[in-house]
């Protein structure tokens, strides 16, 4: 019962009250169920869905395909390199390098001799 309640997000104090034990006793005696119960039940449910899919249940097959597609998309997004975030000074410096490009100011904004002041 502890695993099921924890998996559904029930607060540990509520679980303790349901078992008529103290919160401390719950943490001491049911620590493993509180920490890993959700993962175990999820694995069990996924196993049941796989069994149904192998038996030909179309809804189970569709759910598994959708979940696998979502996982692959998450992996692709995680693999894409993220652009480095620039600080405000670095961003301003980079924007200043091309500030006059495409305008009539053009070369007027470029420092003389290629060096600023």
PDB file of C-alpha atoms in Angstrom:
ATOM      1  CA  UNK A   1       0.000   0.000   0.000  1.00  0.00           C
ATOM      2  CA  UNK A   2       2.897   2.388   0.727  1.00  0.00           C
ATOM      3  CA  UNK A   3       4.280   2.025  -2.806  1.00  0.00           C
ATOM      4  CA  UNK A   4       0.900   2.678  -4.376  1.00  0.00           C
ATOM      5  CA  UNK A   5       0.189   5.751  -2.281  1.00  0.00           C
ATOM      6  CA  UNK A   6       3.697   7.156  -2.832  1.00  0.00           C
ATOM      7  CA  UNK A   7       3.432   6.519  -6.575  1.00  0.00           C
ATOM      8  CA  UNK A   8       0.252   8.581  -6.711  1.00  0.00           C
ATOM      9  CA  UNK A   9       1.953  11.467  -4.907  1.00  0.00           C
ATOM     10  CA  UNK A  10       0.393  11.070  -1.488  1.00  0.00           C
ATOM     11  CA  UNK A  11       2.249  12.923   1.274  1.00  0.00           C
ATOM     12  CA  UNK A  12       4.266  10.703   3.650  1.00  0.00           C
ATOM     13  CA  UNK A  13       2.368  12.048   6.669  1.00  0.00           C
ATOM     14  CA  UNK A  14      -0.917  10.972   5.072  1.00  0.00           C
ATOM     15  CA  UNK A  15       0.524   7.520   4.343  1.00  0.00           C
ATOM     16  CA  UNK A  16       1.647   7.225   7.965  1.00  0.00           C
ATOM     17  CA  UNK A  17      -1.844   8.131   9.193  1.00  0.00           C
ATOM     18  CA  UNK A  18      -3.393   5.552   6.845  1.00  0.00           C
ATOM     19  CA  UNK A  19      -1.135   2.870   8.356  1.00  0.00           C
ATOM     20  CA  UNK A  20      -1.717   4.145  11.915  1.00  0.00           C
ATOM     21  CA  UNK A  21       2.002   4.657  12.511  1.00  0.00           C
ATOM     22  CA  UNK A  22       4.160   7.706  13.149  1.00  0.00           C
ATOM     23  CA  UNK A  23       5.861   9.630  10.381  1.00  0.00           C
ATOM     24  CA  UNK A  24       9.270   8.672  11.810  1.00  0.00           C
ATOM     25  CA  UNK A  25       8.335   4.995  11.888  1.00  0.00           C
ATOM     26  CA  UNK A  26       7.123   5.212   8.285  1.00  0.00           C
ATOM     27  CA  UNK A  27      10.430   6.696   7.163  1.00  0.00           C
ATOM     28  CA  UNK A  28      12.420   4.114   9.094  1.00  0.00           C
ATOM     29  CA  UNK A  29      10.466   0.982   8.149  1.00  0.00           C
ATOM     30  CA  UNK A  30       9.229   1.883   4.666  1.00  0.00           C
ATOM     31  CA  UNK A  31      12.112   3.970   3.374  1.00  0.00           C
ATOM     32  CA  UNK A  32      12.695   1.812   0.297  1.00  0.00           C
ATOM     33  CA  UNK A  33       9.009   1.821  -0.687  1.00  0.00           C
ATOM     34  CA  UNK A  34       8.848   5.594  -0.328  1.00  0.00           C
ATOM     35  CA  UNK A  35      11.970   6.184  -2.420  1.00  0.00           C
ATOM     36  CA  UNK A  36      11.579   3.583  -5.141  1.00  0.00           C
ATOM     37  CA  UNK A  37       7.922   2.629  -5.058  1.00  0.00           C
ATOM     38  CA  UNK A  38       6.925   4.906  -7.894  1.00  0.00           C
ATOM     39  CA  UNK A  39       9.676   3.578 -10.172  1.00  0.00           C
ATOM     40  CA  UNK A  40       8.819  -0.051  -9.394  1.00  0.00           C
ATOM     41  CA  UNK A  41       5.124   0.420 -10.081  1.00  0.00           C
ATOM     42  CA  UNK A  42       5.845   2.334 -13.283  1.00  0.00           C
ATOM     43  CA  UNK A  43       8.089  -0.512 -14.454  1.00  0.00           C
ATOM     44  CA  UNK A  44       5.359  -3.014 -13.595  1.00  0.00           C
ATOM     45  CA  UNK A  45       2.759  -1.026 -15.538  1.00  0.00           C
ATOM     46  CA  UNK A  46       5.037  -0.731 -18.556  1.00  0.00           C
ATOM     47  CA  UNK A  47       5.534  -4.501 -18.419  1.00  0.00           C
ATOM     48  CA  UNK A  48       1.769  -4.988 -18.440  1.00  0.00           C
ATOM     49  CA  UNK A  49       1.392  -2.653 -21.438  1.00  0.00           C
ATOM     50  CA  UNK A  50       4.112  -4.577 -23.322  1.00  0.00           C
ATOM     51  CA  UNK A  51       2.317  -7.867 -22.583  1.00  0.00           C
ATOM     52  CA  UNK A  52      -0.955  -6.433 -23.890  1.00  0.00           C
ATOM     53  CA  UNK A  53       0.799  -5.078 -26.992  1.00  0.00           C
ATOM     54  CA  UNK A  54       2.369  -8.477 -27.697  1.00  0.00           C
ATOM     55  CA  UNK A  55      -1.102 -10.014 -27.360  1.00  0.00           C
ATOM     56  CA  UNK A  56      -2.327  -7.660 -30.107  1.00  0.00           C
ATOM     57  CA  UNK A  57      -4.056  -4.929 -28.108  1.00  0.00           C
ATOM     58  CA  UNK A  58      -4.057  -1.994 -30.520  1.00  0.00           C
ATOM     59  CA  UNK A  59      -4.360   0.703 -27.830  1.00  0.00           C
ATOM     60  CA  UNK A  60      -1.302  -0.670 -26.034  1.00  0.00           C
ATOM     61  CA  UNK A  61       0.638  -0.719 -29.297  1.00  0.00           C
ATOM     62  CA  UNK A  62      -0.319   2.889 -30.044  1.00  0.00           C
ATOM     63  CA  UNK A  63       0.633   4.024 -26.533  1.00  0.00           C
ATOM     64  CA  UNK A  64       4.038   2.318 -26.778  1.00  0.00           C
ATOM     65  CA  UNK A  65       4.716   3.798 -30.218  1.00  0.00           C
ATOM     66  CA  UNK A  66       3.810   7.286 -29.010  1.00  0.00           C
ATOM     67  CA  UNK A  67       5.973   6.911 -25.903  1.00  0.00           C
ATOM     68  CA  UNK A  68       8.949   5.596 -27.899  1.00  0.00           C
ATOM     69  CA  UNK A  69       8.624   8.452 -30.395  1.00  0.00           C
ATOM     70  CA  UNK A  70       8.555  10.978 -27.557  1.00  0.00           C
ATOM     71  CA  UNK A  71      11.647   9.434 -25.964  1.00  0.00           C
ATOM     72  CA  UNK A  72      13.537   9.557 -29.270  1.00  0.00           C
ATOM     73  CA  UNK A  73      12.576  13.224 -29.726  1.00  0.00           C
ATOM     74  CA  UNK A  74      13.787  14.020 -26.198  1.00  0.00           C
ATOM     75  CA  UNK A  75      17.109  12.326 -26.937  1.00  0.00           C
ATOM     76  CA  UNK A  76      17.535  14.306 -30.164  1.00  0.00           C
ATOM     77  CA  UNK A  77      16.817  17.571 -28.385  1.00  0.00           C
ATOM     78  CA  UNK A  78      19.259  16.703 -25.607  1.00  0.00           C
ATOM     79  CA  UNK A  79      21.952  15.868 -28.162  1.00  0.00           C
ATOM     80  CA  UNK A  80      21.699  19.226 -29.972  1.00  0.00           C
ATOM     81  CA  UNK A  81      24.371  21.642 -28.787  1.00  0.00           C
ATOM     82  CA  UNK A  82      22.948  24.673 -27.071  1.00  0.00           C
ATOM     83  CA  UNK A  83      24.385  28.067 -27.968  1.00  0.00           C
ATOM     84  CA  UNK A  84      26.528  29.535 -25.240  1.00  0.00           C
ATOM     85  CA  UNK A  85      24.770  32.219 -23.252  1.00  0.00           C
ATOM     86  CA  UNK A  86      26.596  35.504 -23.423  1.00  0.00           C
ATOM     87  CA  UNK A  87      26.808  38.037 -20.654  1.00  0.00           C
ATOM     88  CA  UNK A  88      25.467  41.506 -21.318  1.00  0.00           C
ATOM     89  CA  UNK A  89      28.939  42.987 -21.860  1.00  0.00           C
ATOM     90  CA  UNK A  90      30.014  40.267 -24.304  1.00  0.00           C
ATOM     91  CA  UNK A  91      26.704  40.560 -26.183  1.00  0.00           C
ATOM     92  CA  UNK A  92      27.067  44.357 -26.400  1.00  0.00           C
ATOM     93  CA  UNK A  93      30.657  43.984 -27.636  1.00  0.00           C
ATOM     94  CA  UNK A  94      29.606  41.527 -30.372  1.00  0.00           C
ATOM     95  CA  UNK A  95      26.695  43.729 -31.435  1.00  0.00           C
ATOM     96  CA  UNK A  96      29.019  46.752 -31.609  1.00  0.00           C
ATOM     97  CA  UNK A  97      31.286  44.914 -34.079  1.00  0.00           C
ATOM     98  CA  UNK A  98      28.541  44.973 -36.723  1.00  0.00           C
ATOM     99  CA  UNK A  99      26.569  48.028 -35.601  1.00  0.00           C
ATOM    100  CA  UNK A 100      27.122  50.015 -38.781  1.00  0.00           C
ATOM    101  CA  UNK A 101      26.773  47.227 -41.323  1.00  0.00           C
ATOM    102  CA  UNK A 102      24.090  47.897 -43.896  1.00  0.00           C
ATOM    103  CA  UNK A 103      23.552  51.533 -42.876  1.00  0.00           C
ATOM    104  CA  UNK A 104      24.806  54.863 -44.190  1.00  0.00           C
ATOM    105  CA  UNK A 105      26.911  55.188 -41.034  1.00  0.00           C
ATOM    106  CA  UNK A 106      28.946  52.218 -42.191  1.00  0.00           C
ATOM    107  CA  UNK A 107      32.638  52.975 -41.708  1.00  0.00           C
ATOM    108  CA  UNK A 108      32.012  56.034 -39.517  1.00  0.00           C
ATOM    109  CA  UNK A 109      31.420  53.743 -36.563  1.00  0.00           C
ATOM    110  CA  UNK A 110      34.585  51.685 -37.142  1.00  0.00           C
ATOM    111  CA  UNK A 111      37.531  52.774 -34.965  1.00  0.00           C
ATOM    112  CA  UNK A 112      40.426  54.473 -36.759  1.00  0.00           C
ATOM    113  CA  UNK A 113      43.301  52.080 -37.377  1.00  0.00           C
ATOM    114  CA  UNK A 114      41.143  49.138 -36.311  1.00  0.00           C
ATOM    115  CA  UNK A 115      41.601  49.843 -32.600  1.00  0.00           C
ATOM    116  CA  UNK A 116      39.138  51.529 -30.286  1.00  0.00           C
ATOM    117  CA  UNK A 117      40.274  54.727 -28.532  1.00  0.00           C
TER     118      UNK A 117
END
